[in-house]
mmCIF file of C-alpha atoms in Angstrom:
data_model
loop_
_atom_site.group_PDB
_atom_site.id
_atom_site.type_symbol
_atom_site.label_atom_id
_atom_site.label_comp_id
_atom_site.label_asym_id
_atom_site.label_seq_id
_atom_site.Cartn_x
_atom_site.Cartn_y
_atom_site.Cartn_z
ATOM 1 C CA UNK A 1 -7.802 -5.029 -191.018
ATOM 2 C CA UNK A 2 -10.259 -7.807 -189.894
ATOM 3 C CA UNK A 3 -13.235 -6.796 -187.893
ATOM 4 C CA UNK A 4 -13.565 -8.802 -184.647
ATOM 5 C CA UNK A 5 -17.154 -8.798 -183.758
ATOM 6 C CA UNK A 6 -18.037 -7.687 -180.138
ATOM 7 C CA UNK A 7 -20.494 -10.573 -179.767
ATOM 8 C CA UNK A 8 -21.273 -13.603 -181.958
ATOM 9 C CA UNK A 9 -24.351 -15.840 -182.409
ATOM 10 C CA UNK A 10 -22.500 -18.482 -180.481
ATOM 11 C CA UNK A 11 -22.021 -16.139 -177.516
ATOM 12 C CA UNK A 12 -25.767 -15.309 -177.748
ATOM 13 C CA UNK A 13 -26.685 -18.958 -177.938
ATOM 14 C CA UNK A 14 -24.936 -19.532 -174.715
ATOM 15 C CA UNK A 15 -26.490 -16.578 -172.880
ATOM 16 C CA UNK A 16 -29.363 -15.623 -173.224
ATOM 17 C CA UNK A 17 -29.844 -18.984 -174.810
ATOM 18 C CA UNK A 18 -31.326 -20.271 -178.017
ATOM 19 C CA UNK A 19 -35.051 -20.753 -176.682
ATOM 20 C CA UNK A 20 -35.093 -17.019 -175.651
ATOM 21 C CA UNK A 21 -33.520 -15.912 -178.950
ATOM 22 C CA UNK A 22 -36.133 -18.023 -181.107
ATOM 23 C CA UNK A 23 -38.942 -16.464 -179.053
ATOM 24 C CA UNK A 24 -37.700 -12.946 -179.488
ATOM 25 C CA UNK A 25 -37.121 -12.942 -183.178
ATOM 26 C CA UNK A 26 -40.410 -14.531 -184.124
ATOM 27 C CA UNK A 27 -42.429 -12.134 -185.994
ATOM 28 C CA UNK A 28 -45.925 -11.183 -184.836
ATOM 29 C CA UNK A 29 -48.393 -14.063 -185.415
ATOM 30 C CA UNK A 30 -45.702 -16.716 -186.311
ATOM 31 C CA UNK A 31 -44.410 -19.602 -184.188
ATOM 32 C CA UNK A 32 -40.971 -19.329 -182.812
ATOM 33 C CA UNK A 33 -38.323 -21.273 -184.572
ATOM 34 C CA UNK A 34 -37.187 -24.614 -183.044
ATOM 35 C CA UNK A 35 -34.096 -23.678 -180.852
ATOM 36 C CA UNK A 36 -32.593 -27.035 -181.841
ATOM 37 C CA UNK A 37 -32.695 -25.937 -185.499
ATOM 38 C CA UNK A 38 -31.101 -22.670 -184.667
ATOM 39 C CA UNK A 39 -28.377 -24.595 -182.857
ATOM 40 C CA UNK A 40 -27.779 -26.789 -185.958
ATOM 41 C CA UNK A 41 -27.488 -23.767 -188.252
ATOM 42 C CA UNK A 42 -25.250 -21.699 -185.993
ATOM 43 C CA UNK A 43 -22.889 -24.661 -185.429
ATOM 44 C CA UNK A 44 -22.836 -25.390 -189.152
ATOM 45 C CA UNK A 45 -24.619 -28.660 -189.016
ATOM 46 C CA UNK A 46 -26.653 -30.694 -191.521
ATOM 47 C CA UNK A 47 -30.237 -29.379 -191.797
ATOM 48 C CA UNK A 48 -31.345 -32.026 -194.293
ATOM 49 C CA UNK A 49 -33.596 -33.724 -191.799
ATOM 50 C CA UNK A 50 -35.609 -30.442 -191.210
ATOM 51 C CA UNK A 51 -38.394 -29.139 -193.345
ATOM 52 C CA UNK A 52 -37.306 -26.593 -196.064
ATOM 53 C CA UNK A 53 -39.635 -24.035 -194.705
ATOM 54 C CA UNK A 54 -38.418 -24.425 -191.279
ATOM 55 C CA UNK A 55 -34.877 -23.956 -192.398
ATOM 56 C CA UNK A 56 -35.959 -20.792 -194.258
ATOM 57 C CA UNK A 57 -37.649 -19.469 -191.127
ATOM 58 C CA UNK A 58 -34.620 -20.319 -189.076
ATOM 59 C CA UNK A 59 -32.293 -18.328 -191.403
ATOM 60 C CA UNK A 60 -34.654 -15.371 -191.400
ATOM 61 C CA UNK A 61 -34.471 -15.456 -187.366
ATOM 62 C CA UNK A 62 -30.643 -15.590 -187.544
ATOM 63 C CA UNK A 63 -30.685 -12.786 -189.996
ATOM 64 C CA UNK A 64 -32.778 -10.762 -187.460
ATOM 65 C CA UNK A 65 -30.350 -11.603 -184.706
ATOM 66 C CA UNK A 66 -27.433 -10.520 -186.937
ATOM 67 C CA UNK A 67 -29.028 -7.235 -187.725
ATOM 68 C CA UNK A 68 -29.332 -6.528 -183.902
ATOM 69 C CA UNK A 69 -25.733 -7.469 -183.474
ATOM 70 C CA UNK A 70 -24.690 -4.940 -186.279
ATOM 71 C CA UNK A 71 -26.859 -2.313 -184.780
ATOM 72 C CA UNK A 72 -25.397 -2.979 -181.323
ATOM 73 C CA UNK A 73 -21.760 -2.634 -182.775
ATOM 74 C CA UNK A 74 -22.575 0.550 -184.548
ATOM 75 C CA UNK A 75 -24.139 1.993 -181.249
ATOM 76 C CA UNK A 76 -21.055 0.951 -179.325
ATOM 77 C CA UNK A 77 -18.677 2.237 -182.014
ATOM 78 C CA UNK A 78 -20.279 5.556 -181.711
ATOM 79 C CA UNK A 79 -19.213 5.942 -178.053
ATOM 80 C CA UNK A 80 -15.690 4.581 -178.749
ATOM 81 C CA UNK A 81 -15.135 6.904 -181.659
ATOM 82 C CA UNK A 82 -16.083 9.774 -179.350
ATOM 83 C CA UNK A 83 -13.398 8.629 -177.049
ATOM 84 C CA UNK A 84 -10.792 8.487 -179.879
ATOM 85 C CA UNK A 85 -10.357 4.594 -180.074
ATOM 86 C CA UNK A 86 -9.022 3.223 -183.332
ATOM 87 C CA UNK A 87 -11.760 1.087 -184.929
ATOM 88 C CA UNK A 88 -12.040 -1.770 -185.615
ATOM 89 C CA UNK A 89 -10.586 -2.860 -182.315
ATOM 90 C CA UNK A 90 -7.809 -5.448 -182.667
ATOM 91 C CA UNK A 91 -8.775 -6.881 -179.201
ATOM 92 C CA UNK A 92 -12.144 -6.992 -177.830
ATOM 93 C CA UNK A 93 -12.350 -6.798 -174.057
ATOM 94 C CA UNK A 94 -14.539 -9.220 -172.319
ATOM 95 C CA UNK A 95 -16.444 -6.279 -170.775
ATOM 96 C CA UNK A 96 -17.366 -5.019 -174.161
ATOM 97 C CA UNK A 97 -18.750 -8.524 -175.085
ATOM 98 C CA UNK A 98 -20.872 -8.538 -171.991
ATOM 99 C CA UNK A 99 -22.252 -5.032 -172.803
ATOM 100 C CA UNK A 100 -22.977 -6.105 -176.425
ATOM 101 C CA UNK A 101 -24.909 -9.132 -175.127
ATOM 102 C CA UNK A 102 -27.007 -6.742 -172.969
ATOM 103 C CA UNK A 103 -27.658 -4.282 -175.737
ATOM 104 C CA UNK A 104 -28.562 -6.971 -178.247
ATOM 105 C CA UNK A 105 -30.872 -8.665 -175.732
ATOM 106 C CA UNK A 106 -32.630 -5.221 -175.245
ATOM 107 C CA UNK A 107 -32.940 -4.547 -178.890
ATOM 108 C CA UNK A 108 -34.486 -8.059 -179.539
ATOM 109 C CA UNK A 109 -37.095 -7.356 -176.670
ATOM 110 C CA UNK A 110 -38.633 -4.764 -179.005
ATOM 111 C CA UNK A 111 -42.251 -5.387 -177.740
ATOM 112 C CA UNK A 112 -41.518 -5.148 -174.133
ATOM 113 C CA UNK A 113 -43.448 -2.351 -172.310
ATOM 114 C CA UNK A 114 -41.618 -1.739 -169.027
ATOM 115 C CA UNK A 115 -39.114 0.499 -167.107
ATOM 116 C CA UNK A 116 -35.820 0.053 -165.472
ATOM 117 C CA UNK A 117 -37.553 -0.040 -162.118
ATOM 118 C CA UNK A 118 -39.153 -3.482 -162.626
ATOM 119 C CA UNK A 119 -37.365 -4.857 -165.613
ATOM 120 C CA UNK A 120 -33.694 -6.132 -165.389
ATOM 121 C CA UNK A 121 -33.314 -6.114 -169.223
ATOM 122 C CA UNK A 122 -34.191 -2.412 -169.359
ATOM 123 C CA UNK A 123 -32.223 -1.715 -166.233
ATOM 124 C CA UNK A 124 -28.998 -3.439 -167.556
ATOM 125 C CA UNK A 125 -29.295 -1.578 -170.796
ATOM 126 C CA UNK A 126 -29.596 1.716 -169.089
ATOM 127 C CA UNK A 127 -26.547 0.767 -167.059
ATOM 128 C CA UNK A 128 -24.485 -0.021 -170.099
ATOM 129 C CA UNK A 129 -25.424 3.170 -171.809
ATOM 130 C CA UNK A 130 -24.267 5.016 -168.645
ATOM 131 C CA UNK A 131 -20.845 3.068 -168.839
ATOM 132 C CA UNK A 132 -20.618 3.883 -172.543
ATOM 133 C CA UNK A 133 -21.123 7.599 -171.883
ATOM 134 C CA UNK A 134 -18.432 7.455 -169.198
ATOM 135 C CA UNK A 135 -16.072 5.745 -171.720
ATOM 136 C CA UNK A 136 -16.819 8.479 -174.298
ATOM 137 C CA UNK A 137 -16.162 11.223 -171.764
ATOM 138 C CA UNK A 138 -12.786 9.524 -170.572
ATOM 139 C CA UNK A 139 -14.147 8.696 -167.157
ATOM 140 C CA UNK A 140 -14.145 4.859 -167.619
ATOM 141 C CA UNK A 141 -11.344 2.917 -169.288
ATOM 142 C CA UNK A 142 -11.886 -0.311 -171.409
ATOM 143 C CA UNK A 143 -8.151 -0.942 -170.768
ATOM 144 C CA UNK A 144 -7.423 -0.515 -174.498
ATOM 145 C CA UNK A 145 -5.623 2.152 -176.406
ATOM 146 C CA UNK A 146 -5.970 4.571 -173.587
ATOM 147 C CA UNK A 147 -2.858 6.656 -173.878
ATOM 148 C CA UNK A 148 -1.962 8.664 -170.741
ATOM 149 C CA UNK A 149 -1.647 12.381 -171.499
ATOM 150 C CA UNK A 150 2.072 13.462 -171.874
ATOM 151 C CA UNK A 151 3.153 15.813 -169.261
ATOM 152 C CA UNK A 152 5.067 18.858 -170.610
ATOM 153 C CA UNK A 153 7.751 21.160 -169.264
ATOM 154 C CA UNK A 154 10.687 20.826 -166.815
ATOM 155 C CA UNK A 155 10.228 18.940 -163.516
ATOM 156 C CA UNK A 156 9.636 21.324 -160.602
ATOM 157 C CA UNK A 157 10.552 21.018 -156.984
ATOM 158 C CA UNK A 158 8.634 22.537 -154.341
ATOM 159 C CA UNK A 159 8.996 22.615 -150.514
ATOM 160 C CA UNK A 160 9.725 24.793 -147.517
ATOM 161 C CA UNK A 161 12.674 27.118 -147.432
ATOM 162 C CA UNK A 162 15.883 25.482 -146.529
ATOM 163 C CA UNK A 163 16.962 25.875 -142.828
ATOM 164 C CA UNK A 164 20.530 25.017 -143.420
ATOM 165 C CA UNK A 165 22.307 26.560 -146.486
ATOM 166 C CA UNK A 166 25.834 27.689 -147.305
ATOM 167 C CA UNK A 167 25.329 31.048 -145.542
ATOM 168 C CA UNK A 168 23.912 29.508 -142.258
ATOM 169 C CA UNK A 169 26.661 26.830 -142.135
ATOM 170 C CA UNK A 170 29.667 29.008 -143.135
ATOM 171 C CA UNK A 171 31.092 29.340 -139.606
ATOM 172 C CA UNK A 172 30.388 25.505 -138.879
ATOM 173 C CA UNK A 173 33.563 23.535 -138.866
ATOM 174 C CA UNK A 174 36.010 26.436 -138.034
#
């Protein structure tokens, strides 16, 4: 079965964008990769006009992003497995793509020192973790493979005692 990714490089290039991605994956002490070069590589374009060292650095940056994507999918899968979803998913809900984007972005912001009170990236990540925990507990549905529990037994009727029955109506109509 083919594994459908929760998020792709193309999704991330649209939001949060290639400039932010290139800044996030730059190693300490090195310049960020040119966002235009990242775009060319992601879209499968011709890189012959770029310096070979720049192309190598861009491919390393893309590898770092792909590692974060893989880590994110593993993290999400842990919650989905706990809920009993069959993996890999055959359809990826849009909500899951949005959650994956938030988690990848959080993971790439590895040097950020802040908390959820003043940082939207940390806040969004904590919210997504909360939703994933609710999915695992069965309190929140992704709308996929959520089988309703089968009710067992015979249907039961309940209600007040009958006012009119065969005994109370036996003299009626005579």
